[in-house]
CSV table of C-alpha atoms in Angstrom, one decimal:
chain,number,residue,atom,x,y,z
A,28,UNK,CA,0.0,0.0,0.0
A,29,UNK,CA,1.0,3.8,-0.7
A,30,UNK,CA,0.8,6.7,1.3
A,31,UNK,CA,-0.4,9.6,-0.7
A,32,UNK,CA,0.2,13.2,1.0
A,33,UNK,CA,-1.7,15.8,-0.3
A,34,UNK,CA,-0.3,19.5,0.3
A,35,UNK,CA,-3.5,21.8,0.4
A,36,UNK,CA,-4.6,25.6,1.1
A,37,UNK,CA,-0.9,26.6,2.6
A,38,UNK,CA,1.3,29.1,0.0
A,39,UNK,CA,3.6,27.6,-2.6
A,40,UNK,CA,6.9,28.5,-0.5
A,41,UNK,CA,5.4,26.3,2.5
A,42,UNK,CA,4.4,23.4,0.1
A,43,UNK,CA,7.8,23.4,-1.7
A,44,UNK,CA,9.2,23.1,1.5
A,45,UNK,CA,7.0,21.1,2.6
A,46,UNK,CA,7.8,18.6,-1.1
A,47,UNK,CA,11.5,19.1,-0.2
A,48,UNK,CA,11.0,17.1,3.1
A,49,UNK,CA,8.4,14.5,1.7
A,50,UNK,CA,10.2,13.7,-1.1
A,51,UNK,CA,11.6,10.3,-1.0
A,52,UNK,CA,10.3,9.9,2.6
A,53,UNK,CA,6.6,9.3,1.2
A,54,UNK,CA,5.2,7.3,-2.2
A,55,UNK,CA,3.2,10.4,-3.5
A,56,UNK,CA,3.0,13.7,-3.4
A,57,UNK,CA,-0.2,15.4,-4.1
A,58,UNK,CA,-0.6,19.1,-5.4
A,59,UNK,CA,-3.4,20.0,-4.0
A,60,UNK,CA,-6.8,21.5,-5.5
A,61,UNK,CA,-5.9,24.5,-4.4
A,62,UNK,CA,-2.5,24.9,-5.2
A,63,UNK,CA,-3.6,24.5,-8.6
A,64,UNK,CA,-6.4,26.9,-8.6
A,65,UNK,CA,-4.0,29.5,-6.6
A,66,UNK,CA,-1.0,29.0,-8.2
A,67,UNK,CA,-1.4,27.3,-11.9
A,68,UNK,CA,0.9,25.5,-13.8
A,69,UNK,CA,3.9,26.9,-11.8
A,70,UNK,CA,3.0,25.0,-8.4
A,71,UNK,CA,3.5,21.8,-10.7
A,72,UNK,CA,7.0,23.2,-12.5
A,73,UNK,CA,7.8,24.3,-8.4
A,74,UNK,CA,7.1,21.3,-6.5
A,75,UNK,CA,7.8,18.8,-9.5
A,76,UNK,CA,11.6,20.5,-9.5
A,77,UNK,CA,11.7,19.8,-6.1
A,78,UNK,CA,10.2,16.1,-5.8
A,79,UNK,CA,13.2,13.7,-7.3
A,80,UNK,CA,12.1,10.4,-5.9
A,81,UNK,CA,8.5,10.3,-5.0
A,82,UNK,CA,6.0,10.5,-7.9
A,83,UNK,CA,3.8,13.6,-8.1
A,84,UNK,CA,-0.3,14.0,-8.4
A,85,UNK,CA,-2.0,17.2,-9.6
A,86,UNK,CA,-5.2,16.9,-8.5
A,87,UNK,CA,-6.7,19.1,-11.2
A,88,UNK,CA,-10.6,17.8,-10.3
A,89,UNK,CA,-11.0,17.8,-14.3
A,90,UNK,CA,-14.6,18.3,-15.1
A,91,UNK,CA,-14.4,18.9,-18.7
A,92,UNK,CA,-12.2,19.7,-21.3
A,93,UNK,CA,-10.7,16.7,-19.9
A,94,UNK,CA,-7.6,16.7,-22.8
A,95,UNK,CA,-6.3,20.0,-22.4
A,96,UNK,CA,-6.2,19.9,-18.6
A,97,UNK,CA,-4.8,16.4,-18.5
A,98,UNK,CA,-2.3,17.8,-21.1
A,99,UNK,CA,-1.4,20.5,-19.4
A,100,UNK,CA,-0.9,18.8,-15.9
A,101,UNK,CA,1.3,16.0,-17.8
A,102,UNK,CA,3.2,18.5,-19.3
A,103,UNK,CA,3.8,20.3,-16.1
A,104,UNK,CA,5.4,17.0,-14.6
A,105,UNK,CA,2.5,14.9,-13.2
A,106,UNK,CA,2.8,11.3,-13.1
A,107,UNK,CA,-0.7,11.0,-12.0
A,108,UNK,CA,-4.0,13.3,-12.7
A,109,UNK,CA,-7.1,13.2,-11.1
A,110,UNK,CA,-10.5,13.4,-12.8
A,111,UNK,CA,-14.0,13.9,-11.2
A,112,UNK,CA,-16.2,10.5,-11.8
A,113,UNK,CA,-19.2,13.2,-12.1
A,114,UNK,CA,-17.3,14.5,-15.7
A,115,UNK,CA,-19.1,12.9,-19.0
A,116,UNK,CA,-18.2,9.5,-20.0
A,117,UNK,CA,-16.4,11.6,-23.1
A,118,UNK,CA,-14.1,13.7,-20.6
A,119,UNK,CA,-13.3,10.5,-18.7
A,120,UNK,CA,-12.6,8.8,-21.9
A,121,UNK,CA,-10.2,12.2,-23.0
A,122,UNK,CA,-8.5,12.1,-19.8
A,123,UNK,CA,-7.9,8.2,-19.7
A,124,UNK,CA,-6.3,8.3,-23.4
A,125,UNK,CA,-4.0,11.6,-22.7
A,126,UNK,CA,-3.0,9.3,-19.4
A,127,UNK,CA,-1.8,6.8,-21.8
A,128,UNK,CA,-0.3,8.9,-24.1
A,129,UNK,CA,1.8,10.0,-21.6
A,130,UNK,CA,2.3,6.8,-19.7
A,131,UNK,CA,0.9,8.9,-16.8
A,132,UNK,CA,-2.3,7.3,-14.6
A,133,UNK,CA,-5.9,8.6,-14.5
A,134,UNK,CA,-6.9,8.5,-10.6
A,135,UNK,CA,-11.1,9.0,-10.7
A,136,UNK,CA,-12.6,11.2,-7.8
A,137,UNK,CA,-15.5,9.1,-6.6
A,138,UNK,CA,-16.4,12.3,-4.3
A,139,UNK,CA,-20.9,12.6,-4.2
A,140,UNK,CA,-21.4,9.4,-6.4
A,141,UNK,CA,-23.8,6.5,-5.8
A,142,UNK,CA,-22.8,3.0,-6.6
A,143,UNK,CA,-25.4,3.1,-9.6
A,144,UNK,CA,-22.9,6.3,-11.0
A,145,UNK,CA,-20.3,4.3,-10.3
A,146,UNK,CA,-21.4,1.2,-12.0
A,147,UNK,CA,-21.4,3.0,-15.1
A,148,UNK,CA,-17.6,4.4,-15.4
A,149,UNK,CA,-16.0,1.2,-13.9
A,150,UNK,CA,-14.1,0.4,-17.5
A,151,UNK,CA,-11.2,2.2,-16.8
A,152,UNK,CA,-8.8,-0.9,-16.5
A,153,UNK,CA,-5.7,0.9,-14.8
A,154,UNK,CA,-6.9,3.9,-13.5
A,155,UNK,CA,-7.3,4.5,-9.7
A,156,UNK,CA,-10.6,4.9,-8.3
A,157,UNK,CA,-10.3,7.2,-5.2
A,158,UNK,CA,-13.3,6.9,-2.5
A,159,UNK,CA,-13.8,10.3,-1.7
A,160,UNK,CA,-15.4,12.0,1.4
A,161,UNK,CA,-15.7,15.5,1.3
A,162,UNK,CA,-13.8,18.0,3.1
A,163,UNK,CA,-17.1,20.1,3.5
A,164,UNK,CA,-19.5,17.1,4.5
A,165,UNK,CA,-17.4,16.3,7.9
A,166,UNK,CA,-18.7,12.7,7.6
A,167,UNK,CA,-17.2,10.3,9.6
A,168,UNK,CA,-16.0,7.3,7.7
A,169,UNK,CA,-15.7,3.8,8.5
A,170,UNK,CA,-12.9,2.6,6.1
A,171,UNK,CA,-12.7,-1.0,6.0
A,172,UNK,CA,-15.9,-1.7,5.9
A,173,UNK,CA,-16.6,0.7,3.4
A,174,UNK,CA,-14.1,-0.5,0.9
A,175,UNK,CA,-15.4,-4.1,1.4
A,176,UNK,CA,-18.6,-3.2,0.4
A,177,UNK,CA,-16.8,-1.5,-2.6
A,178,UNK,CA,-15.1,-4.2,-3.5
A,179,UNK,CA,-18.3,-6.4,-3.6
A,180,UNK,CA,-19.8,-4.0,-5.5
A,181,UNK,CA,-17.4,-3.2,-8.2
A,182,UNK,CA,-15.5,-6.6,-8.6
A,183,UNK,CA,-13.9,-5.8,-11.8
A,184,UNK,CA,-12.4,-2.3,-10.5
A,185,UNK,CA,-8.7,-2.7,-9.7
A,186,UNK,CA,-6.9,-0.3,-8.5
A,187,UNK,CA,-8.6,1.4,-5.2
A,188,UNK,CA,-7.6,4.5,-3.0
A,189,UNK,CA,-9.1,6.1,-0.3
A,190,UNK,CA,-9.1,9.6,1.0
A,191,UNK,CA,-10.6,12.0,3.9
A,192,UNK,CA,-9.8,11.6,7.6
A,193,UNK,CA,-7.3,8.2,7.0
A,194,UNK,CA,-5.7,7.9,10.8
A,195,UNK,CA,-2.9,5.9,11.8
A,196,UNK,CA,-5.2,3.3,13.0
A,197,UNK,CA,-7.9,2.8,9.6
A,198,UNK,CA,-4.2,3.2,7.9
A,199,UNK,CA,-3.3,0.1,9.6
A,200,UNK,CA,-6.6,-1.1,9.6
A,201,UNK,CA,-6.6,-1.1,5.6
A,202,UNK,CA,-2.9,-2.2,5.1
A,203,UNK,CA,-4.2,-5.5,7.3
A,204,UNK,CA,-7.4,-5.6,4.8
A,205,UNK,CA,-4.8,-5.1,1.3
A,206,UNK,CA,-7.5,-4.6,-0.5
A,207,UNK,CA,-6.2,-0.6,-1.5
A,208,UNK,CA,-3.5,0.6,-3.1
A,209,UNK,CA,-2.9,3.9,-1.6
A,210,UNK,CA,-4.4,5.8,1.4
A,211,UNK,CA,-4.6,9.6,1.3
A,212,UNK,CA,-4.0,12.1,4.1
A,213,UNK,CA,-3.2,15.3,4.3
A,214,UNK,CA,-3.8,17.5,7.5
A,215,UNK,CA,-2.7,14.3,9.7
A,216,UNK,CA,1.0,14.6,8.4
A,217,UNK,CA,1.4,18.3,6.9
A,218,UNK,CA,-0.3,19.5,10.5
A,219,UNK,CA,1.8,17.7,12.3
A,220,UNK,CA,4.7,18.9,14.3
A,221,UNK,CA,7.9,16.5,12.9
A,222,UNK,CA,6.2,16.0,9.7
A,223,UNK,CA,9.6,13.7,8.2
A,224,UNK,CA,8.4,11.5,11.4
A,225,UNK,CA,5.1,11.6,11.4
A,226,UNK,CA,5.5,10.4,7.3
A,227,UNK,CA,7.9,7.7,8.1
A,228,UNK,CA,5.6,6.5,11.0
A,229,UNK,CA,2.6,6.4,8.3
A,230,UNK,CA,5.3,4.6,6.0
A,231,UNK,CA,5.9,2.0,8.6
A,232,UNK,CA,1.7,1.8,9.2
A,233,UNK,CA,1.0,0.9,6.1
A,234,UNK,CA,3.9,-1.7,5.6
A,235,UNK,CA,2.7,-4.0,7.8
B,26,UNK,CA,-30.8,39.0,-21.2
B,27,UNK,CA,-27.1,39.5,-20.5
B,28,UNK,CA,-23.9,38.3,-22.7
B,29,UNK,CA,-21.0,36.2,-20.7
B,30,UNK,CA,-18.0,35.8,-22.9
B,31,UNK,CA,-15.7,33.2,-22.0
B,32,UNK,CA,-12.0,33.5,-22.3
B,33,UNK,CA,-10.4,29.9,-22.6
B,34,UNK,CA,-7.8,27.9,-23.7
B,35,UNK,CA,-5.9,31.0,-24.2
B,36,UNK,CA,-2.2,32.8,-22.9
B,37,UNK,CA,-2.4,34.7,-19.8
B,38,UNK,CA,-1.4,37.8,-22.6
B,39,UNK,CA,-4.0,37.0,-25.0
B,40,UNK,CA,-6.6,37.3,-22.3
B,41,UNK,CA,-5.6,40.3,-21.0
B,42,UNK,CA,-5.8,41.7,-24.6
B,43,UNK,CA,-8.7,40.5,-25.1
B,44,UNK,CA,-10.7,41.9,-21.7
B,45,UNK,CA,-9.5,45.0,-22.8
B,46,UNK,CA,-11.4,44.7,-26.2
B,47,UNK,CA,-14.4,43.2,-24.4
B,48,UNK,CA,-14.7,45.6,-21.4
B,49,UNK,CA,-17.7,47.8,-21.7
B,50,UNK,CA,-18.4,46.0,-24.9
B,51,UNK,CA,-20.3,42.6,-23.1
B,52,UNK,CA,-22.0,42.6,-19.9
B,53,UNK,CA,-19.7,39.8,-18.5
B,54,UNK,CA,-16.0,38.7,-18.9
B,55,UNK,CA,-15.6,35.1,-17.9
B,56,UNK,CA,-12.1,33.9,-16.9
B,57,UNK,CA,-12.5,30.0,-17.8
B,58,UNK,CA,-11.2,27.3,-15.8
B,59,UNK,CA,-8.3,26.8,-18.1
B,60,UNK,CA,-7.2,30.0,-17.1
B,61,UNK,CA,-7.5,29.9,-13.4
B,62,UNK,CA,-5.7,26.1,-14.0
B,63,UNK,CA,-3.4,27.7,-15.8
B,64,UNK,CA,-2.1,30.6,-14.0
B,65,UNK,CA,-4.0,30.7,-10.8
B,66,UNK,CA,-5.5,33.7,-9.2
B,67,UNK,CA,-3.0,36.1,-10.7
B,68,UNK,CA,-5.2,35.8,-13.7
B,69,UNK,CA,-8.2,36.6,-12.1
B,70,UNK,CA,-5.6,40.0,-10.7
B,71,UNK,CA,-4.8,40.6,-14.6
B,72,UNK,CA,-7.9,40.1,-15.6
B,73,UNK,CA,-9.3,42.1,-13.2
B,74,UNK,CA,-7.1,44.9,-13.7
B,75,UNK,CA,-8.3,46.0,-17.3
B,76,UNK,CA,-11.5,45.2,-16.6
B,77,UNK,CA,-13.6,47.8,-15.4
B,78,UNK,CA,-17.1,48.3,-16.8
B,79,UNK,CA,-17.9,44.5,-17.4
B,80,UNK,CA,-18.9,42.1,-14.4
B,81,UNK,CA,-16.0,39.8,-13.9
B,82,UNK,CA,-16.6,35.7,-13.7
B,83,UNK,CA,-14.2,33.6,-11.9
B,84,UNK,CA,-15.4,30.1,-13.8
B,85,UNK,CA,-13.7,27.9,-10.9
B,86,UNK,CA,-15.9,24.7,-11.0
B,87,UNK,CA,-15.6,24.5,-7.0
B,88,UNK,CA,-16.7,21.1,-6.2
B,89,UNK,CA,-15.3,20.7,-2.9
B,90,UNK,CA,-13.6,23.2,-0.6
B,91,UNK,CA,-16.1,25.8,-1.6
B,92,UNK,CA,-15.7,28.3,1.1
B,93,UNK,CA,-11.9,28.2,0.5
B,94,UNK,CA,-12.1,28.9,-3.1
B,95,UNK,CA,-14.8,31.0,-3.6
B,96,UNK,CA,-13.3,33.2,-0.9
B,97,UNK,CA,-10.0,33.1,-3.0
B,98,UNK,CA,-12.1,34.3,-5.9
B,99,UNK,CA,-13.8,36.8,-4.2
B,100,UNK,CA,-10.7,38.7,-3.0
B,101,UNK,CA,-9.0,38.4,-6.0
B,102,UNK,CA,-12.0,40.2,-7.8
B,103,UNK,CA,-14.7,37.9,-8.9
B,104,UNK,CA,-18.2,39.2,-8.8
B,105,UNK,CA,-19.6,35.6,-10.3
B,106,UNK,CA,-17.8,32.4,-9.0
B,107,UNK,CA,-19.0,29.2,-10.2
B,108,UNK,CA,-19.3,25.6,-8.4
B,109,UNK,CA,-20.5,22.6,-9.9
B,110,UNK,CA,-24.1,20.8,-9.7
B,111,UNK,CA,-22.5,17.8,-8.9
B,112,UNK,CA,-21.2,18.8,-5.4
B,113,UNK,CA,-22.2,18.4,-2.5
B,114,UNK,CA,-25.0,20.3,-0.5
B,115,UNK,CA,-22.6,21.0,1.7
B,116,UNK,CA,-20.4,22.9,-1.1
B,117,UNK,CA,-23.0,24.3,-2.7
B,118,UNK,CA,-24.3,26.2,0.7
B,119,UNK,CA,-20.5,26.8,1.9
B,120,UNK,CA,-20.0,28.9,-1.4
B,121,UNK,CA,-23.4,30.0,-1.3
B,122,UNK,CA,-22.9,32.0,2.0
B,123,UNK,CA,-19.8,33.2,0.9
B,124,UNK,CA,-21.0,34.6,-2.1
B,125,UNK,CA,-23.4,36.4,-0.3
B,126,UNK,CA,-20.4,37.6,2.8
B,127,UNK,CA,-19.0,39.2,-0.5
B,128,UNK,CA,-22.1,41.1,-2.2
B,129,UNK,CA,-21.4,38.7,-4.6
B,130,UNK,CA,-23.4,35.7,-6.8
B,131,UNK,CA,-22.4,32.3,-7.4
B,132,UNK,CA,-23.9,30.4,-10.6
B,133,UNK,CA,-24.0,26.7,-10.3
B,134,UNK,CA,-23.0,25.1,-13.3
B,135,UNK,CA,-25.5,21.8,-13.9
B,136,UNK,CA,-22.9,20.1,-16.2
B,137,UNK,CA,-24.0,16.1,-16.7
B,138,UNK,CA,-26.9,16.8,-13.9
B,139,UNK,CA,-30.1,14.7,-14.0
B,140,UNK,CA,-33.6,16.6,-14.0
B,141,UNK,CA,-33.8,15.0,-10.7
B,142,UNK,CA,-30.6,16.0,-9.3
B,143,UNK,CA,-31.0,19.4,-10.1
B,144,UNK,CA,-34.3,19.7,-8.2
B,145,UNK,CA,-32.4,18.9,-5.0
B,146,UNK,CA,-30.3,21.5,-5.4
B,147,UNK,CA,-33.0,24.1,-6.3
B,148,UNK,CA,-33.5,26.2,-3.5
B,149,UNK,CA,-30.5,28.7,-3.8
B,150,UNK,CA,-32.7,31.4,-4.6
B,151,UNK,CA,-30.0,34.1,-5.2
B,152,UNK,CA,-28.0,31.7,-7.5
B,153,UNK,CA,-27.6,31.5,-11.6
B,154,UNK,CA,-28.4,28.4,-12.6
B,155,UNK,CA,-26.3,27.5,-15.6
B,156,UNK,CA,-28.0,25.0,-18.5
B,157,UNK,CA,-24.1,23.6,-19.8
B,158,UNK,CA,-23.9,21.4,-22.4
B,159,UNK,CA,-19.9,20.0,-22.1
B,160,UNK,CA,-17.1,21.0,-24.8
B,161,UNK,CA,-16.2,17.3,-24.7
B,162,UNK,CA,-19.7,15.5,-25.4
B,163,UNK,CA,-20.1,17.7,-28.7
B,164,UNK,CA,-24.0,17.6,-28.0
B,165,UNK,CA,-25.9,19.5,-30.8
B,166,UNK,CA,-28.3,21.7,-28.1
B,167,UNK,CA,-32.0,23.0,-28.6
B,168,UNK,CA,-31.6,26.3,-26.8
B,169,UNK,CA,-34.8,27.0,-26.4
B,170,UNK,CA,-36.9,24.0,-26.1
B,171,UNK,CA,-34.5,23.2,-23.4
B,172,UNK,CA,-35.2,26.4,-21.7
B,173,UNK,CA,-39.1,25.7,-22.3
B,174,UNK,CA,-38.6,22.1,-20.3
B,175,UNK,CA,-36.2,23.5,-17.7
B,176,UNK,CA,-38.8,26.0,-16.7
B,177,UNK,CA,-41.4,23.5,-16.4
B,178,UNK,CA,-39.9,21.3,-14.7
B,179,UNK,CA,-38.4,23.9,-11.7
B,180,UNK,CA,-40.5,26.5,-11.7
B,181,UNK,CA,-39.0,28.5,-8.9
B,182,UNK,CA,-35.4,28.5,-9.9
B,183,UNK,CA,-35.5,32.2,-11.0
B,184,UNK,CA,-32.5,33.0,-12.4
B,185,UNK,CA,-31.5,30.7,-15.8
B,186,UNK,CA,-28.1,31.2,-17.9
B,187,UNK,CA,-26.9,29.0,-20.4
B,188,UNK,CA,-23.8,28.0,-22.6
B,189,UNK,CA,-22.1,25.3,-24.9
B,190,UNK,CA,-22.5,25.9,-28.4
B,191,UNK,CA,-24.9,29.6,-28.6
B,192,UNK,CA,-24.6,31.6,-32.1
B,193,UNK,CA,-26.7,34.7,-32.9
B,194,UNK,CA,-29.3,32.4,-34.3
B,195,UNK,CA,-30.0,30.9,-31.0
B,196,UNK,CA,-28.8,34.4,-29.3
B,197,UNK,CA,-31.9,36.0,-31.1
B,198,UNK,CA,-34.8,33.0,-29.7
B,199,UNK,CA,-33.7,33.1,-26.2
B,200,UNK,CA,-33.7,37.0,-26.1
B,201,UNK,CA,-37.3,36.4,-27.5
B,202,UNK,CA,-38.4,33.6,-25.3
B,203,UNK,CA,-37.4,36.0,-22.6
B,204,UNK,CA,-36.3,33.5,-19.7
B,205,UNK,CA,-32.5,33.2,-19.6
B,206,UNK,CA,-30.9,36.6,-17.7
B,207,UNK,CA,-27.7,35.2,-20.1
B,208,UNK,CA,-25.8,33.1,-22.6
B,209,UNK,CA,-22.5,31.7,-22.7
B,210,UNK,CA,-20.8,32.6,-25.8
B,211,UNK,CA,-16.7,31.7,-25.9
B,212,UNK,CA,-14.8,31.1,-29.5
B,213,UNK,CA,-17.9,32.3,-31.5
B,214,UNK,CA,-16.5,35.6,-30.1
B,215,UNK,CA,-13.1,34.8,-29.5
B,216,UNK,CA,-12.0,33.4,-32.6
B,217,UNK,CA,-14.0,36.3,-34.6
B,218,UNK,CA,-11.9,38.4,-36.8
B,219,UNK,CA,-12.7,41.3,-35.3
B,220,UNK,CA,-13.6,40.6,-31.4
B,221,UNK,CA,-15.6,44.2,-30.8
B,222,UNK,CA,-17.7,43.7,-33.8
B,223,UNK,CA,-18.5,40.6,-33.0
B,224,UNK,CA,-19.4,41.5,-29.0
B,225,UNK,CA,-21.4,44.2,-30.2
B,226,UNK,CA,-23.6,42.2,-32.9
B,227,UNK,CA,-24.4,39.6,-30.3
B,228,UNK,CA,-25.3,42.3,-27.7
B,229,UNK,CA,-27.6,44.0,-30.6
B,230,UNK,CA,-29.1,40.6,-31.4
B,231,UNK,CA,-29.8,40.0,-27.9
B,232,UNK,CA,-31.4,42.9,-26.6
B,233,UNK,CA,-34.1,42.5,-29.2
């Protein structure tokens, strides 16, 4: 399993040094929504200049015009984009083939979709479908049980990552299950006061 | 009815030129989502700064964070920020009550919505609900029997815009079916040889 650490709503300076002591420490670092939205392109060029051994996500939340902004973020050094499973079955299909192209991965925000939604964009061989709770719902979310009731669901779907509140604890707590392939979390380690320990203590977490 | 003119897909420079040309000339510059992904809030600055007579729309397509980014959009001088249908309730009334801390509106765009998910997200009365057909599904759209439906089916959302594929043509029946407050026009105008003329033909056609 992989820990994903997504840097969100601090300034670019913070999250570059924020990357600089990640990288190499953690599997993935994620650029942040609203990096993107504050920043552009150059929070990718920044923090991808910065991140020399762990791969780098944009999370972009692509909603349409799903070629040019999966271009764009590829271009800028993303290894892996992230597209919202509420996007058109075209924009999906844009973003998935520009993935390719690049030999770059699609990751699917699941964020506000029903299984019956879901059901219906679960062709997407290797991309990574992330279960999603919002930051602005404050839900409290049972993990484990909730991915083995995605896994029944969706047999066919891969590759499966979950985001939004993942402890120490659910980390260990999914690791144990292996059903998912990387665990997002964000405020847990950037938050934290030693974040290089509090990443390497996830690291061991989700190694066991 | 109002015109929105989107600027997308374009350089930072172009789309300062091009508000320049357009302020005063359209009722309201839209900075598109390619932009703000782009080049992050200094567009919206750049943008803002040559644009004086003509409302400003940040197009961000919040679909979670929503009081972080619309506050974002706000200071950096939106008057019209957008978030998408498909969030959460949660979103939606987070950047709803922003919008209104500000003096400002928000428009909820109902890309790839359902009849029957819009009507659970009817009750922002203040908002601009936006009819958007996606520049990746290449839909060919029926302006105004659309319109006629939409109405029908939620009467009480009182405030109707609309985009994705609008020429004069179209322009000219939904100024005389009299129930949008706007339409969406982006490389009709854009990619016009002369911009102004263009602007100005659409805002004759339109106030008919």
């Amino acid at each position: 399993m992989k820990l994903q650490v997504a840097l969100d709503r601090i300034s670019l300076e913070e999250a570059i040094n924020l990357a600089l002591k990640l990288d190499g420490n953690v599997d993935i670092i994620e650029i942040g929504t609203s990096l993107i939205k504050d920043y552009g392109n150059k929070a990718i060029e920044k923090i991808k200049a910065v991140t020399l051994k762990s791969q780098l996500l944009v999370d972009s939340k692509t909603i349409d015009e799903g070629a040019y902004e999966f271009k764009q973020a590829f271009k800028h050094g993303a290894d892996i984009v992230t597209v919202m499973g509420a996007a058109s079955v075209q924009t999906l299909s844009a973003c998935y083939e520009v993935a390719q192209q690049h030999g770059g991965t699609m990751m699917i925000d699941l964020l506000n979709l029903n299984h019956e939604q879901i059901a219906e964009i679960d062709n997407f061989s290797e991309a990574i479908y992330l279960l999603h709770h919002s930051v602005d719902t404050n839900e409290t979310v049972q993990a484990v049980t909730e991915i083995a009731e995605f896994q029944k669901l969706h047999e066919h779907i891969e590759h499966i990552a979950i985001a939004g509140g993942i402890d120490y604890d659910t980390t260990e707590e999914l690791a144990l299950q292996g059903v998912v392939e990387a665990v997002v979390v964000g405020s847990k380690i950037i938050k934290s006061e030693n974040i290089i320990e509090t990443a390497k203590k996830f690291m061991e977490v989700l190694k066991v």
